[in-house]
PDB file of C-alpha atoms in Angstrom:
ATOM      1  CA  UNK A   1      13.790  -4.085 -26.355  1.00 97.00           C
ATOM      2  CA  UNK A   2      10.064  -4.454 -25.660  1.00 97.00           C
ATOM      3  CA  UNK A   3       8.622  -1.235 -24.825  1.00 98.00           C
ATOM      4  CA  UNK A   4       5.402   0.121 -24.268  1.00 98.00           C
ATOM      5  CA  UNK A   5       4.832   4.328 -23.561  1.00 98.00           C
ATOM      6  CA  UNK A   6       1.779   5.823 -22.730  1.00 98.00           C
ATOM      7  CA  UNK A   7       0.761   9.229 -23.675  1.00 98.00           C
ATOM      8  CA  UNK A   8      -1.963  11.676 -23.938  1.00 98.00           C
ATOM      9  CA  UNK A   9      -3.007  11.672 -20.219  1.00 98.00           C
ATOM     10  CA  UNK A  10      -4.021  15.271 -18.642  1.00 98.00           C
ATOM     11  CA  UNK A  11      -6.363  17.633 -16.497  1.00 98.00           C
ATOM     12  CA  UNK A  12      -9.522  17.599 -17.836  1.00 98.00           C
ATOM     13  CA  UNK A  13     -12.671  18.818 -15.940  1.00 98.00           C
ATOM     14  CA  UNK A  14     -15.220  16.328 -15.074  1.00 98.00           C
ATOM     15  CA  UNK A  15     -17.726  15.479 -17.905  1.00 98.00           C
ATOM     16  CA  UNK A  16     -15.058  15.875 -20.019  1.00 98.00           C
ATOM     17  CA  UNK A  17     -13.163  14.049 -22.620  1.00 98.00           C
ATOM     18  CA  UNK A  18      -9.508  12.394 -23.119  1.00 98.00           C
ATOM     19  CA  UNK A  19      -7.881  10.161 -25.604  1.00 98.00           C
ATOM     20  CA  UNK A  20      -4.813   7.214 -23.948  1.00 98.00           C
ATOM     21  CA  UNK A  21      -2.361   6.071 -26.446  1.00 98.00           C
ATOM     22  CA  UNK A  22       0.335   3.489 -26.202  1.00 98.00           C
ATOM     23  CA  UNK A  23       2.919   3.037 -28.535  1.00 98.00           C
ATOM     24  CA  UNK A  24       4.224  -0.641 -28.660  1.00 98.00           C
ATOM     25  CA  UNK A  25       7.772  -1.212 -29.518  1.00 98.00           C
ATOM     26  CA  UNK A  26       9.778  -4.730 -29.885  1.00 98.00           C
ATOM     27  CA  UNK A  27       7.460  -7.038 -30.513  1.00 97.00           C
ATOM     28  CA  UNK A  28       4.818  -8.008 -32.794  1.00 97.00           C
ATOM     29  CA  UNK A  29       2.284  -5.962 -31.611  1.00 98.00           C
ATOM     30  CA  UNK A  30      -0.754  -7.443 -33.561  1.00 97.00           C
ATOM     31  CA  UNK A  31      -0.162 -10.981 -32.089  1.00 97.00           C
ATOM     32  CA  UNK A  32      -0.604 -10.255 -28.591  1.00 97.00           C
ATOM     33  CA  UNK A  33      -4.030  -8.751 -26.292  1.00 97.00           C
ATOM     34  CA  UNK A  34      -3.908  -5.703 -24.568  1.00 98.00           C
ATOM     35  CA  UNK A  35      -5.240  -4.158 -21.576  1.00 98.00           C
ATOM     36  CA  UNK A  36      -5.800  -0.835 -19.700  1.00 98.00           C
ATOM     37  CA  UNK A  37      -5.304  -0.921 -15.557  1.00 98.00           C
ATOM     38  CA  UNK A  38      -5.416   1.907 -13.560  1.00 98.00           C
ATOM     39  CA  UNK A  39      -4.292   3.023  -9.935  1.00 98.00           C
ATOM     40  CA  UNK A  40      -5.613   6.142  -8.300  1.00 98.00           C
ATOM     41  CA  UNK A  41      -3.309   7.740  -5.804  1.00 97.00           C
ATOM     42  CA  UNK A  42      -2.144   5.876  -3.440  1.00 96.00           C
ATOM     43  CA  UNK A  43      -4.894   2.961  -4.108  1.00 98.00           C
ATOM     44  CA  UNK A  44      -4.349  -0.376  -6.207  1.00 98.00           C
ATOM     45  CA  UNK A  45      -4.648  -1.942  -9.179  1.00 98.00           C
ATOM     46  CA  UNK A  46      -7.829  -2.212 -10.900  1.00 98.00           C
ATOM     47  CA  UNK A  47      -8.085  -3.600 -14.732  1.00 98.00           C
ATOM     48  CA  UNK A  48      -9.921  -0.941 -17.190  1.00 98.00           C
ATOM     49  CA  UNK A  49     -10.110  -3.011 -20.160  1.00 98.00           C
ATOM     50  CA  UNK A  50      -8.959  -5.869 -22.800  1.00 98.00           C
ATOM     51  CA  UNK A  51      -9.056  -5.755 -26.339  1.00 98.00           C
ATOM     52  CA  UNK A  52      -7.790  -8.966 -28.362  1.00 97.00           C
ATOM     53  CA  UNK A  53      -5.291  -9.229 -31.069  1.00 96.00           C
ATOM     54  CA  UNK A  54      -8.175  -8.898 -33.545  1.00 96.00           C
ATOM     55  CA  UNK A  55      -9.767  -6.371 -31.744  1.00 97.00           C
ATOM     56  CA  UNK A  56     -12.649  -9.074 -32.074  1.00 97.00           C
ATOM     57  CA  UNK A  57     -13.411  -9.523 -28.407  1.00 97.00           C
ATOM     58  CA  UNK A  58     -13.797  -6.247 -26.280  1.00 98.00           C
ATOM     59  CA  UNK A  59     -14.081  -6.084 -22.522  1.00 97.00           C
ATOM     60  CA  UNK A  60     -14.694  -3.458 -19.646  1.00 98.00           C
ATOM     61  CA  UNK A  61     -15.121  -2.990 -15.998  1.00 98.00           C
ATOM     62  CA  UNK A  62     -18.377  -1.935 -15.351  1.00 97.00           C
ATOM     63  CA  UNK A  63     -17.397   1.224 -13.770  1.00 98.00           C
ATOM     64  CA  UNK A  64     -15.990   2.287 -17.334  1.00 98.00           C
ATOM     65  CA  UNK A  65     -18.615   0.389 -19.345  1.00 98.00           C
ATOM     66  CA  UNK A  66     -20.405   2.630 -21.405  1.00 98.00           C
ATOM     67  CA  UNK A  67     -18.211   5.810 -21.485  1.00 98.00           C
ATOM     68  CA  UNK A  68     -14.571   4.462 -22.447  1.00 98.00           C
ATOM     69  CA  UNK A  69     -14.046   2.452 -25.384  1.00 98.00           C
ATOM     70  CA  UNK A  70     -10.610   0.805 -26.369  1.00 98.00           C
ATOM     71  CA  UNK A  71      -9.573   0.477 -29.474  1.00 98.00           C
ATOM     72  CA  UNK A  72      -5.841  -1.057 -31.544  1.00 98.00           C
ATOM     73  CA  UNK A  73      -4.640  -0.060 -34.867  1.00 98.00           C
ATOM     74  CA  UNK A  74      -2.220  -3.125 -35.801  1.00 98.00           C
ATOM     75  CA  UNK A  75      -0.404  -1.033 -38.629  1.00 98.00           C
ATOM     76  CA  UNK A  76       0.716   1.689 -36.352  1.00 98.00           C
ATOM     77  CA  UNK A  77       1.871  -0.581 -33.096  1.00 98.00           C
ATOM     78  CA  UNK A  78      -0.758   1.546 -31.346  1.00 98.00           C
ATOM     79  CA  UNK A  79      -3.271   0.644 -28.337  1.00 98.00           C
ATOM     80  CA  UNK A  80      -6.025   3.612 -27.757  1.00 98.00           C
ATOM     81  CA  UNK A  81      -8.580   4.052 -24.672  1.00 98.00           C
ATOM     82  CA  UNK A  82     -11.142   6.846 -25.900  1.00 98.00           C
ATOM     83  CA  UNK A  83     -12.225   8.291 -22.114  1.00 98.00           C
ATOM     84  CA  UNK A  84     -15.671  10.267 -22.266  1.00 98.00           C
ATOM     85  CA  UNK A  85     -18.136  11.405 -19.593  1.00 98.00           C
ATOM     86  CA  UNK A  86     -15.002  11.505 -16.879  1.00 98.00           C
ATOM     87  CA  UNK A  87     -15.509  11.047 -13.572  1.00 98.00           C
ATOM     88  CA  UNK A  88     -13.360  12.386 -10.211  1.00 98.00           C
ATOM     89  CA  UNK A  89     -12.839   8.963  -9.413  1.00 98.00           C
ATOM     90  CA  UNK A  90     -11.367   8.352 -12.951  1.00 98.00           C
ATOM     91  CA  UNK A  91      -7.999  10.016 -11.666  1.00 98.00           C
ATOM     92  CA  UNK A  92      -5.080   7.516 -11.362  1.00 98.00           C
ATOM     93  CA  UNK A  93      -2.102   6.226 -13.372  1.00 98.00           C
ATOM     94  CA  UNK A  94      -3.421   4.474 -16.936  1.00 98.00           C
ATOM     95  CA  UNK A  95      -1.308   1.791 -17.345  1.00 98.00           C
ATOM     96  CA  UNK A  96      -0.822  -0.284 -21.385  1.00 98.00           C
ATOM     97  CA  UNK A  97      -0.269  -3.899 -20.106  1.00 98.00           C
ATOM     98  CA  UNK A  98       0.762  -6.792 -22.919  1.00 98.00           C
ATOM     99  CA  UNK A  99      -0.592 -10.268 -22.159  1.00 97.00           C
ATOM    100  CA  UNK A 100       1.386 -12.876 -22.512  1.00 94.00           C
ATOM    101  CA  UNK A 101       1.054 -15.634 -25.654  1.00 91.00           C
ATOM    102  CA  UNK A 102       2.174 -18.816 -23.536  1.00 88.00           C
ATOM    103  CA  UNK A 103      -0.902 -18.758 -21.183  1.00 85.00           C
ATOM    104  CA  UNK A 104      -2.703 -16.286 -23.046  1.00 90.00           C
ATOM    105  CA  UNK A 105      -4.736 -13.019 -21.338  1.00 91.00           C
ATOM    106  CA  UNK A 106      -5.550 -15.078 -18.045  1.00 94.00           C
ATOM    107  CA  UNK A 107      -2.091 -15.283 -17.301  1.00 94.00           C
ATOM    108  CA  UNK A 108      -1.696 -12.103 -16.614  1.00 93.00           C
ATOM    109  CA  UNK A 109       0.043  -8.976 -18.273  1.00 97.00           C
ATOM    110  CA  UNK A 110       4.045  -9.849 -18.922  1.00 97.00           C
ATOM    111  CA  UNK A 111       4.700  -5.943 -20.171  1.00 98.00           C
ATOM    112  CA  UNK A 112       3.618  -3.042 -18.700  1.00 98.00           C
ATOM    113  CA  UNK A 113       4.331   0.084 -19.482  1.00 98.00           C
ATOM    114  CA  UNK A 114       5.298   3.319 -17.083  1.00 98.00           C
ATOM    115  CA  UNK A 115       1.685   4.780 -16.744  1.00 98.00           C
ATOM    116  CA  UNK A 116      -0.113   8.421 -17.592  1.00 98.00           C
ATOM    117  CA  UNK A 117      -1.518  10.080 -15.743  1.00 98.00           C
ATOM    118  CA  UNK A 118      -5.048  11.793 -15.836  1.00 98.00           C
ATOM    119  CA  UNK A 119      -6.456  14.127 -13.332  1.00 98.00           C
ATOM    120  CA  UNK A 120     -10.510  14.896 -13.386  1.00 98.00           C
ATOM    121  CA  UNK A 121     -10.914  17.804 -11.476  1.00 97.00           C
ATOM    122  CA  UNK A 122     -12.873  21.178 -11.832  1.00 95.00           C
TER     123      UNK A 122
ATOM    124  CA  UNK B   1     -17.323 -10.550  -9.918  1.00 97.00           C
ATOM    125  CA  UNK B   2     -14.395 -12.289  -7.832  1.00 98.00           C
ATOM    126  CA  UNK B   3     -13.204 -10.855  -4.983  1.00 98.00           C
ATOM    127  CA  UNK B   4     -10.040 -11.263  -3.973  1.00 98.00           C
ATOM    128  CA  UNK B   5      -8.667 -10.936  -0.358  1.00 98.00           C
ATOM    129  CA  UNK B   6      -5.043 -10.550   0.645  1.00 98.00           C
ATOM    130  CA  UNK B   7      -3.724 -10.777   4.322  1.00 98.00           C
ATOM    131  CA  UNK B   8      -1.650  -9.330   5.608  1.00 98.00           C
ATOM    132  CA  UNK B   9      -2.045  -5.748   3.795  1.00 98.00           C
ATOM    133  CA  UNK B  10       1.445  -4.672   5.573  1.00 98.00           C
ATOM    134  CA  UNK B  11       4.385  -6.798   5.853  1.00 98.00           C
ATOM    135  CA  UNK B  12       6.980  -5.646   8.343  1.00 98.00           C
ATOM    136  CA  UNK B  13       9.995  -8.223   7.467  1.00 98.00           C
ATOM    137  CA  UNK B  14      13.344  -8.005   9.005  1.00 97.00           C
ATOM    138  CA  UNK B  15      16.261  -8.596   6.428  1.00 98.00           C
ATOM    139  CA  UNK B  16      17.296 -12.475   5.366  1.00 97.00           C
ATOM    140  CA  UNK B  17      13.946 -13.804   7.128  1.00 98.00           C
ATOM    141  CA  UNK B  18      11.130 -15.139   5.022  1.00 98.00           C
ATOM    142  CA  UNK B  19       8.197 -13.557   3.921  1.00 98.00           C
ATOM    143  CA  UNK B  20       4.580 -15.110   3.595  1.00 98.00           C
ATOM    144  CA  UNK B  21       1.337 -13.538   1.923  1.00 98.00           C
ATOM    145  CA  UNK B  22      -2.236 -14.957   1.344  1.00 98.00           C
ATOM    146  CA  UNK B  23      -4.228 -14.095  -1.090  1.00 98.00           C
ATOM    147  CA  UNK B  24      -8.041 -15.979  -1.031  1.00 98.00           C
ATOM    148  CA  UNK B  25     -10.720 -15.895  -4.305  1.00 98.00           C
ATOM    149  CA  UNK B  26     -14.358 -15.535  -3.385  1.00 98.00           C
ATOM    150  CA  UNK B  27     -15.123 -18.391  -6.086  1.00 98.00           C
ATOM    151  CA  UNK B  28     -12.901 -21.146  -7.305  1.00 98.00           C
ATOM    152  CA  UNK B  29     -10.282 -20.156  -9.461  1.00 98.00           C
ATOM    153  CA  UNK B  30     -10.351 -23.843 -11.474  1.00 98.00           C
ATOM    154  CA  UNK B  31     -10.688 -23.064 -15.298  1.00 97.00           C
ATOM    155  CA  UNK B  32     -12.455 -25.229 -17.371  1.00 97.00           C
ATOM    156  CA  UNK B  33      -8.797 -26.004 -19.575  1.00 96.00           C
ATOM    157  CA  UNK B  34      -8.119 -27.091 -16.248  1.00 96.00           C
ATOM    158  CA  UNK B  35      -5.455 -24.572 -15.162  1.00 96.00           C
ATOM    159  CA  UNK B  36      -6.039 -22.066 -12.340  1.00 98.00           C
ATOM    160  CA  UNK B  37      -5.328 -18.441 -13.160  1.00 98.00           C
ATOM    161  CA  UNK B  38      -3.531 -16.795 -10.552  1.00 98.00           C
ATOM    162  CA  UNK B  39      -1.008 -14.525 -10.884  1.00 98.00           C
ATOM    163  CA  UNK B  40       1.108 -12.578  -8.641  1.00 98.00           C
ATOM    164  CA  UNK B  41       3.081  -8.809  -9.430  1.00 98.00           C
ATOM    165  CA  UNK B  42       5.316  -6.695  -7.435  1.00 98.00           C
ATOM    166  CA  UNK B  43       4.846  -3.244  -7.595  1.00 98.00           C
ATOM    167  CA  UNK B  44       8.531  -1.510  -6.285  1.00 98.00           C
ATOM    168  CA  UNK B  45       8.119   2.106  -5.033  1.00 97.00           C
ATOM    169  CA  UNK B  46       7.942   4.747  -7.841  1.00 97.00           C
ATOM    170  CA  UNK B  47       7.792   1.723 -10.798  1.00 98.00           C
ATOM    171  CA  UNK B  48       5.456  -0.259 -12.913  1.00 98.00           C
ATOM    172  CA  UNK B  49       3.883  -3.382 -11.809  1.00 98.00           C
ATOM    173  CA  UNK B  50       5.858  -6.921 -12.698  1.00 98.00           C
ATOM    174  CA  UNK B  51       4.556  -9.975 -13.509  1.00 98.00           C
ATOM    175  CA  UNK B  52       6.386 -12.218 -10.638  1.00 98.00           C
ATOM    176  CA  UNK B  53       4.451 -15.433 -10.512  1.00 98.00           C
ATOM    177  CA  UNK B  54       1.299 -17.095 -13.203  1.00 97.00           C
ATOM    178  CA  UNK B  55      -1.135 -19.804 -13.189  1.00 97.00           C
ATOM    179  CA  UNK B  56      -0.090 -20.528  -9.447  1.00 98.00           C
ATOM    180  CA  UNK B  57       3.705 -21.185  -9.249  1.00 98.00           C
ATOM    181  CA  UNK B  58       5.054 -20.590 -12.559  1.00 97.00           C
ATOM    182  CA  UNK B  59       8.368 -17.709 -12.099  1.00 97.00           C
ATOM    183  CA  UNK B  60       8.580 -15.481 -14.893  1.00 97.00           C
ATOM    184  CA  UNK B  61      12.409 -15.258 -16.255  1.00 95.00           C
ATOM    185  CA  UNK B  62      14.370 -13.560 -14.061  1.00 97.00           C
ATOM    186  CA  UNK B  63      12.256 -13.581 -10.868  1.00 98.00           C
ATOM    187  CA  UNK B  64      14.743 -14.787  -8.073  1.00 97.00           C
ATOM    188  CA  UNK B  65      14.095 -18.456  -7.099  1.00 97.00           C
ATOM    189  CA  UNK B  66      13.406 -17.419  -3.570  1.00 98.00           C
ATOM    190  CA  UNK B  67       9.961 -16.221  -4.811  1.00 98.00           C
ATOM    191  CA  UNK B  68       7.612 -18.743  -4.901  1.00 98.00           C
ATOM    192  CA  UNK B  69       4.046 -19.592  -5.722  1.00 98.00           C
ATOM    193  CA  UNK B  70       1.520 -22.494  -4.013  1.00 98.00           C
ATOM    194  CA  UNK B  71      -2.051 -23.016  -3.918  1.00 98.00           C
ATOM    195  CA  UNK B  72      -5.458 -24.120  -5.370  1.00 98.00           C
ATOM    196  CA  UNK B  73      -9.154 -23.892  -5.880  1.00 97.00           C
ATOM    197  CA  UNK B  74      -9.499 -20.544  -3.373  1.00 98.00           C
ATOM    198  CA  UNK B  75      -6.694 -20.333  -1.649  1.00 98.00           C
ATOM    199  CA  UNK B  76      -3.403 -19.012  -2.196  1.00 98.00           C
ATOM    200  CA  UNK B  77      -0.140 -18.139  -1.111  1.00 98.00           C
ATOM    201  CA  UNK B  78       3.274 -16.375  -2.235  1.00 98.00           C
ATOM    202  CA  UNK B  79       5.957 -16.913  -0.234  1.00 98.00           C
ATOM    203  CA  UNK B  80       9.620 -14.830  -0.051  1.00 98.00           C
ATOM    204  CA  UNK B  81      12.019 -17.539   1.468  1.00 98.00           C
ATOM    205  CA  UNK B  82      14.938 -14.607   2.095  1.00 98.00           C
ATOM    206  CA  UNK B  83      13.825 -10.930   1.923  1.00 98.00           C
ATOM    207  CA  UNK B  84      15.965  -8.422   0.470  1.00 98.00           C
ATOM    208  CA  UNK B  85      16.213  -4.867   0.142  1.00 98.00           C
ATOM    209  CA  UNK B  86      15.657  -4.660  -3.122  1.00 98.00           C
ATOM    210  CA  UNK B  87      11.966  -6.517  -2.453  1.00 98.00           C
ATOM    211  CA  UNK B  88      10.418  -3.721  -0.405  1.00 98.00           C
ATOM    212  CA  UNK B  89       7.227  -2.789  -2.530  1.00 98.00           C
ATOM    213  CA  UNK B  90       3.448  -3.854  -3.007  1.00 98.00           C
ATOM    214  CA  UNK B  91       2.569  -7.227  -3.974  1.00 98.00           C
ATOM    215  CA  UNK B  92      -0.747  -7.978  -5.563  1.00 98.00           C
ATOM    216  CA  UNK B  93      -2.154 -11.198  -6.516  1.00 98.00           C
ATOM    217  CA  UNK B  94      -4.472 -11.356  -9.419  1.00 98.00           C
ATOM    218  CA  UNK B  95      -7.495 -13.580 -11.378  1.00 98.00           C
ATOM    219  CA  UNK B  96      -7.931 -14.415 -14.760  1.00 97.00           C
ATOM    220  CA  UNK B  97     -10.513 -17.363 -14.724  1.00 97.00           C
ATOM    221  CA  UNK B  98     -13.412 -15.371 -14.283  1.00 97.00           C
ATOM    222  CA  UNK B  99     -14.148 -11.869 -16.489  1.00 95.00           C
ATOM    223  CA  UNK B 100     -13.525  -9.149 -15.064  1.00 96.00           C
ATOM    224  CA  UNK B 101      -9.732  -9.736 -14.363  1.00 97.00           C
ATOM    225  CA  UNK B 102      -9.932  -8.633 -10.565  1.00 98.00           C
ATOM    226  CA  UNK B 103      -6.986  -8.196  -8.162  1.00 98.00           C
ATOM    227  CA  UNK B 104      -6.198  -8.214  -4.176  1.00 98.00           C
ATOM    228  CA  UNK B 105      -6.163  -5.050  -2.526  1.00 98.00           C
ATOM    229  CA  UNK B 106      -1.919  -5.656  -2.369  1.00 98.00           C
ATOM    230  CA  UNK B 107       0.186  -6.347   0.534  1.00 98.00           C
ATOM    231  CA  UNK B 108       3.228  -3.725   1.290  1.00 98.00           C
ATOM    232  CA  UNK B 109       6.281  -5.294   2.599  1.00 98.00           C
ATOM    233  CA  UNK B 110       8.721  -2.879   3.964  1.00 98.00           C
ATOM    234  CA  UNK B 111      12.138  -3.528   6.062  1.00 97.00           C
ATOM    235  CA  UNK B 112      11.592  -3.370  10.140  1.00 95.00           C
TER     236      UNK B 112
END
């Protein structure tokens, strides 16, 4: 079964630091790009970040450019978003979303998986 | 970046009758492969997002055939021919011509 589980998402005070993993499962995980959306309560969906199969091409949102960094590790079916300088309005669901080979990563994420959450509050 | 705008944002839709939402790009959503990269997700209460429709009118596996994709250039359009139950949720169109990867605000469709 293709899976994908999130982890590692928290309450951390603002300024602070947090580390997203997401364990991929069922497929080959090094052939496919990966992003990061998140949805803050009751808001919706906004992409975080893409990281290709290579990890040779890296993108962000601007509103996370410069504090978050994503990063893979092929060996260990692993996707990581390294969250620094947090914000309040970095508190939503982080959701690990495969895109798809046939149509590649403008076709839009095919997997998902069930979100973390991480709360920046004092 | 691209904007995109859905309309309605709520969807009151009585049982069996169809369902209709638009969802319009601030620039041209032509790529230069030629495809246009526009994708729409359902989002059911308490779950994950889904990847329903891509480039347009494509239905992923498993999506029922009553769901069903049409437009071009800026303007788009996903259309429920028979609602169920089981469809009550938050639909969101998205881009992926133009970096960033930017989606509509999402349309809620709920049972009258």
């Amino acid at each position: 079964e293709v899976q994908l589980v999130e982890s590692g998402g928290g309450l951390v005070q603002p300024g602070g630091s947090l580390r997203l993993s997401c364990a991929a499962s069922g497929f080959t995980f090094s052939s496919y790009s990966m992003n990061w959306v998140r949805q803050a309560p009751g808001k919706g969906l906004e992409w975080v970040s893409y990281i290709s199969s290579s990890s040779s091409t890296i993108y962000y949102a601007d509103s996370v450019k410069g504090r978050f960094t994503i990063s893979r590790d092929n060996a260990k079916n692993s996707l990581y978003l390294q969250m620094n300088s947090l914000r309040d309005e970095d508190t939503a669901v982080y959701y690990c979303a495969r895109d798809p080979i046939y149509g590649g990563p403008r076709s839009g994420m095919d997997v998902w998986g069930q979100g973390t959450t991480v709360t920046v509050s004092s | 970046d691209v904007v995109m705008t859905q309309s309605p944002l709520s969807l009151p839709v009585t049982l069996g009758q169809p369902a209709s939402i638009s969802c319009r790009s601030s620039q041209s959503l032509v790529y230069s492969d030629g495809n246009t990269y526009l994708n729409w997700f359902q989002q059911r209460p308490g779950q994950s997002p889904r990847r329903l429709i891509y480039k347009v009118s494509n239905r992923d596996s498993g999506v029922p055939d009553r769901f069903s994709g049409s437009g071009s250039g800026t303007d788009f359009t996903l259309k429920i021919s028979r609602v169920e139950a089981e469809d009550v949720g938050v639909y969101y169109c998205m881009q992926g011509t133009h970096w960033p990867k930017t989606f509509g605000q999402g349309t809620k469709v709920e049972i009258k």
